Amino acid sequence: MTALLPKDRRILEKGRLEFRPFGRERNGDMIRDVSGVSVLAHLEYLQETVGRAQGPEAGEKAVETVVELLNERIADPAYHVTPEFLRNPWNSYSNEFVAFLAEFCAQLSGDPQFPFNMGKEKFLSPIVRTLGRPFTVGQIYKMIPHFGQKFARDSISFEAGRVTRRSAVLRMFFGQRACQQYGSYLRGCAERVCQAAKGTIAAVPQKVHGGHLATIRDRRCVANGDDCCEWEVQWDPRAYHPFVWLGGGLGLSLLTWVGGTSLYPHLSSVEHGVIALLPFVIVWLGVTLWADRQEIRERERIIHEQLEAAESRHEELREAYLAQEHILVELRRRINELTTLHQTGFLLGSTLNREVLVTLGLQALCEGLQYDHAVLVFYDMTRGIMYDARVWGGTEDLTGMLRSSDSVMVEEESMESTVLRYGKPVLVNEFSSSPARLHPLYHDLLVNLTAHAFIAVPLKVQNRILGMVIAVRTAPDTLNLDDVNVLVTVANQMAMALDHARAYAEIEQLNIGLEQKVQERTAALQHLNKELEAANRRLKELDTMKSQFLSHCSHELRTPLTSIKGFTENLLHGIVGPLSGRPHLYLSRIKANVDRLTRMIADLLDLSRIESGTLRLVWGTVSVPNLLRDVVGQLFVQAQEKHQQLSLSCSDDTLVVAGDADRLHQVFTNLVYNAIKFTPSGGTIQVVARRAAPAFVEILVSDNGPGISPEAQATLFEPFIQAHLDPELSTKGLGLGLAIVKHLVDQHHGHIAIESEAGKGATFRVSLPAHERA
């Protein structure tokens, strides 16, 4: 239930209209809440009120202002209104729309009692007054429910209670539709409607029977929170008293009786009674004849007023019918024009032949838009020459003469200059008496075509004018701006089609030489392709030689490095005697550099196998917890040397993947080693293994080191790329580790990803397909 606002809150506060103002509802039902008579009454009284105070022009301006204010509150432009539309009493509107209208009228009028005065002066139309003359005021009030349905169907209803000769009790109810459209502003809207209804009811004795205004006392009101508006109406009845005359006749009869008995005592009582009744009978007959005559005159006046009202309504209906006929003719004409425009556009778009386009366009003007002749003239803007004119509806000799005649524009104020130089259309309704200047060639042409009226429009596309079209009518038929607009539209379609045809012809000319150029370029490209293929083969050979060189070089380097490493370890273990001081330090550095060089050689060998496609995996089942425990155990000492916390967390000891155990060991050793290497002393490295989905195992290697920037992440898994360019963070190496890790994970049908922000550490996420043990 919507909370109702006080009656001083107005519906204009809600902004735009929520419901359609007229026509049909969204469900298809007709909108007929309030009759157009009510809207017309508002506008007429507003115009009269403002006109009396400020002048007739101000009154008309007030109506235009109301229309502007209403259109501002209507979101859909299709429902925007005009003063002429609102003055049509046959329209019907929604309750919400009329409420907005009433508020605007009250504001612009400056009359605080606008609804009451408007209802008093305008709601009782002349025909209603005429039809109500035969009835008493009480009888009219009894018919209030009937008249209420005529003005506010199903949204506001009336009820007549007790009706006497001098008073009546009337009620007004707001229906569901009215309450729904008024919403929380029901009380404020009800106050306006109630005032208008009271003004109408009070005016019945005055407007219908020429008496005084009725007095109305509120008993209940929706604006005050009651369920209905209830009024007690009182009026002075129109009284006719024949009894006065009859009493006078009776008194005259008594005097005659008394006088007769005194003057003529010899007459009998019956004779005196008959003589005494004569004055009474004469008076009664006179009163009756006078009353009948008055009634006849009243009926004649009522019949005359009803005839006048009927004739007035007949004239209104006839004018409305004529307007409907005119609208029907205009609609048919517009439909014909739209059909012609559509067909013309379709035909012009179906060909790129210039001659066919010209013929189709001129034919459409004559047959579709009912012109007698049509002329098309091409124009060269550079030279200012009109050439290659065509005419539809002329003789062959005339057509041949026009096509072979070129003409130059000379006069600045000529019709041709207006159309071709300035791109403006020209309308001439009386060619014989027209002041428009024409080139002699086209003047003679129009004379030969017996032109009475014509329109000339430019063939304009973008900022270029290709020519002009002249549409000719030989009958004295007045052309107007609507005809000009339609012809301009057709001319624009023709101009676009002709421009496309010109472009197509130019493209065809270019294609003739383009084919030869394509053949030449194709031959040159084939020659270049052969040279590129030879260069590609040479590059492949060089790449193979490079890989072979790296492989041989790595194998050859491994042998002396193994010997150096072995002798260095023997010396460090004291086989040839104890060492201390600088000799021990130098041998330790030699061993560390030998280990680093060994790792580099191993990475180069793996890279060469990857590039040559010779890296093979030995497949088996690998226990992820055991694999990670081995990796963490091997690197635990290095983490301790940097005072780092290296931890392993495995949610399930049964996690198994399919793969090469040694290569997977290499993958996670590389990831954990990098985490230890790039994490500062006192940092934390975490290794986590878990089941990510029924078919995958996920291993995460996280650290709280310096992190990796988004720019470095883009090339992180490419060979010879190092993520940290800062000298304090970069380490010695070739930058092959992560590239090899990426390739090994891909060969295991897995996926590796990096999640990191600069300064917040990094997390490498490896997903491998799970393998269920038998």
JSON list of N, CA, C and O in Angstrom, two decimals, residues 32 41 90 256 353 427 588 601 662 682:
[
{"chain": "A", "resi": 32, "resn": "ARG", "atom": "N", "xyz": [-9.06, 5.68, -21.68]},
{"chain": "A", "resi": 32, "resn": "ARG", "atom": "CA", "xyz": [-10.20, 6.57, -21.74]},
{"chain": "A", "resi": 32, "resn": "ARG", "atom": "C", "xyz": [-10.66, 6.94, -20.32]},
{"chain": "A", "resi": 32, "resn": "ARG", "atom": "O", "xyz": [-11.84, 6.87, -19.98]},
{"chain": "A", "resi": 41, "resn": "ALA", "atom": "N", "xyz": [-11.91, 22.19, -21.49]},
{"chain": "A", "resi": 41, "resn": "ALA", "atom": "CA", "xyz": [-12.40, 23.15, -20.50]},
{"chain": "A", "resi": 41, "resn": "ALA", "atom": "C", "xyz": [-11.23, 23.82, -19.78]},
{"chain": "A", "resi": 41, "resn": "ALA", "atom": "O", "xyz": [-11.23, 25.04, -19.55]},
{"chain": "A", "resi": 90, "resn": "TRP", "atom": "N", "xyz": [-12.95, 15.06, -28.63]},
{"chain": "A", "resi": 90, "resn": "TRP", "atom": "CA", "xyz": [-13.22, 13.63, -28.82]},
{"chain": "A", "resi": 90, "resn": "TRP", "atom": "C", "xyz": [-12.08, 12.76, -28.31]},
{"chain": "A", "resi": 90, "resn": "TRP", "atom": "O", "xyz": [-12.20, 11.54, -28.32]},
{"chain": "A", "resi": 256, "resn": "THR", "atom": "N", "xyz": [-69.56, 37.68, -5.95]},
{"chain": "A", "resi": 256, "resn": "THR", "atom": "CA", "xyz": [-70.68, 37.61, -6.90]},
{"chain": "A", "resi": 256, "resn": "THR", "atom": "C", "xyz": [-71.89, 36.96, -6.23]},
{"chain": "A", "resi": 256, "resn": "THR", "atom": "O", "xyz": [-73.04, 37.39, -6.41]},
{"chain": "A", "resi": 353, "resn": "ASN", "atom": "N", "xyz": [25.20, 0.50, -63.45]},
{"chain": "A", "resi": 353, "resn": "ASN", "atom": "CA", "xyz": [25.26, 1.04, -64.80]},
{"chain": "A", "resi": 353, "resn": "ASN", "atom": "C", "xyz": [24.70, 2.45, -64.81]},
{"chain": "A", "resi": 353, "resn": "ASN", "atom": "O", "xyz": [23.55, 2.68, -64.43]},
{"chain": "A", "resi": 427, "resn": "LEU", "atom": "N", "xyz": [11.47, 26.19, -56.26]},
{"chain": "A", "resi": 427, "resn": "LEU", "atom": "CA", "xyz": [10.07, 25.81, -56.48]},
{"chain": "A", "resi": 427, "resn": "LEU", "atom": "C", "xyz": [9.39, 26.94, -57.26]},
{"chain": "A", "resi": 427, "resn": "LEU", "atom": "O", "xyz": [9.41, 28.10, -56.84]},
{"chain": "A", "resi": 588, "resn": "SER", "atom": "N", "xyz": [87.93, -23.52, -2.28]},
{"chain": "A", "resi": 588, "resn": "SER", "atom": "CA", "xyz": [86.47, -23.50, -2.13]},
{"chain": "A", "resi": 588, "resn": "SER", "atom": "C", "xyz": [85.82, -22.66, -3.24]},
{"chain": "A", "resi": 588, "resn": "SER", "atom": "O", "xyz": [84.78, -23.01, -3.79]},
{"chain": "A", "resi": 601, "resn": "ILE", "atom": "N", "xyz": [76.50, -25.71, -18.14]},
{"chain": "A", "resi": 601, "resn": "ILE", "atom": "CA", "xyz": [76.68, -26.68, -19.24]},
{"chain": "A", "resi": 601, "resn": "ILE", "atom": "C", "xyz": [75.48, -27.61, -19.31]},
{"chain": "A", "resi": 601, "resn": "ILE", "atom": "O", "xyz": [74.98, -27.93, -20.40]},
{"chain": "A", "resi": 662, "resn": "ASP", "atom": "N", "xyz": [63.05, -37.81, -12.68]},
{"chain": "A", "resi": 662, "resn": "ASP", "atom": "CA", "xyz": [64.25, -36.97, -12.67]},
{"chain": "A", "resi": 662, "resn": "ASP", "atom": "C", "xyz": [63.94, -35.57, -13.20]},
{"chain": "A", "resi": 662, "resn": "ASP", "atom": "O", "xyz": [64.42, -34.57, -12.66]},
{"chain": "A", "resi": 682, "resn": "GLY", "atom": "N", "xyz": [66.74, -14.29, 6.15]},
{"chain": "A", "resi": 682, "resn": "GLY", "atom": "CA", "xyz": [65.64, -14.21, 7.11]},
{"chain": "A", "resi": 682, "resn": "GLY", "atom": "C", "xyz": [64.27, -14.36, 6.46]},
{"chain": "A", "resi": 682, "resn": "GLY", "atom": "O", "xyz": [63.28, -14.28, 7.16]}
]
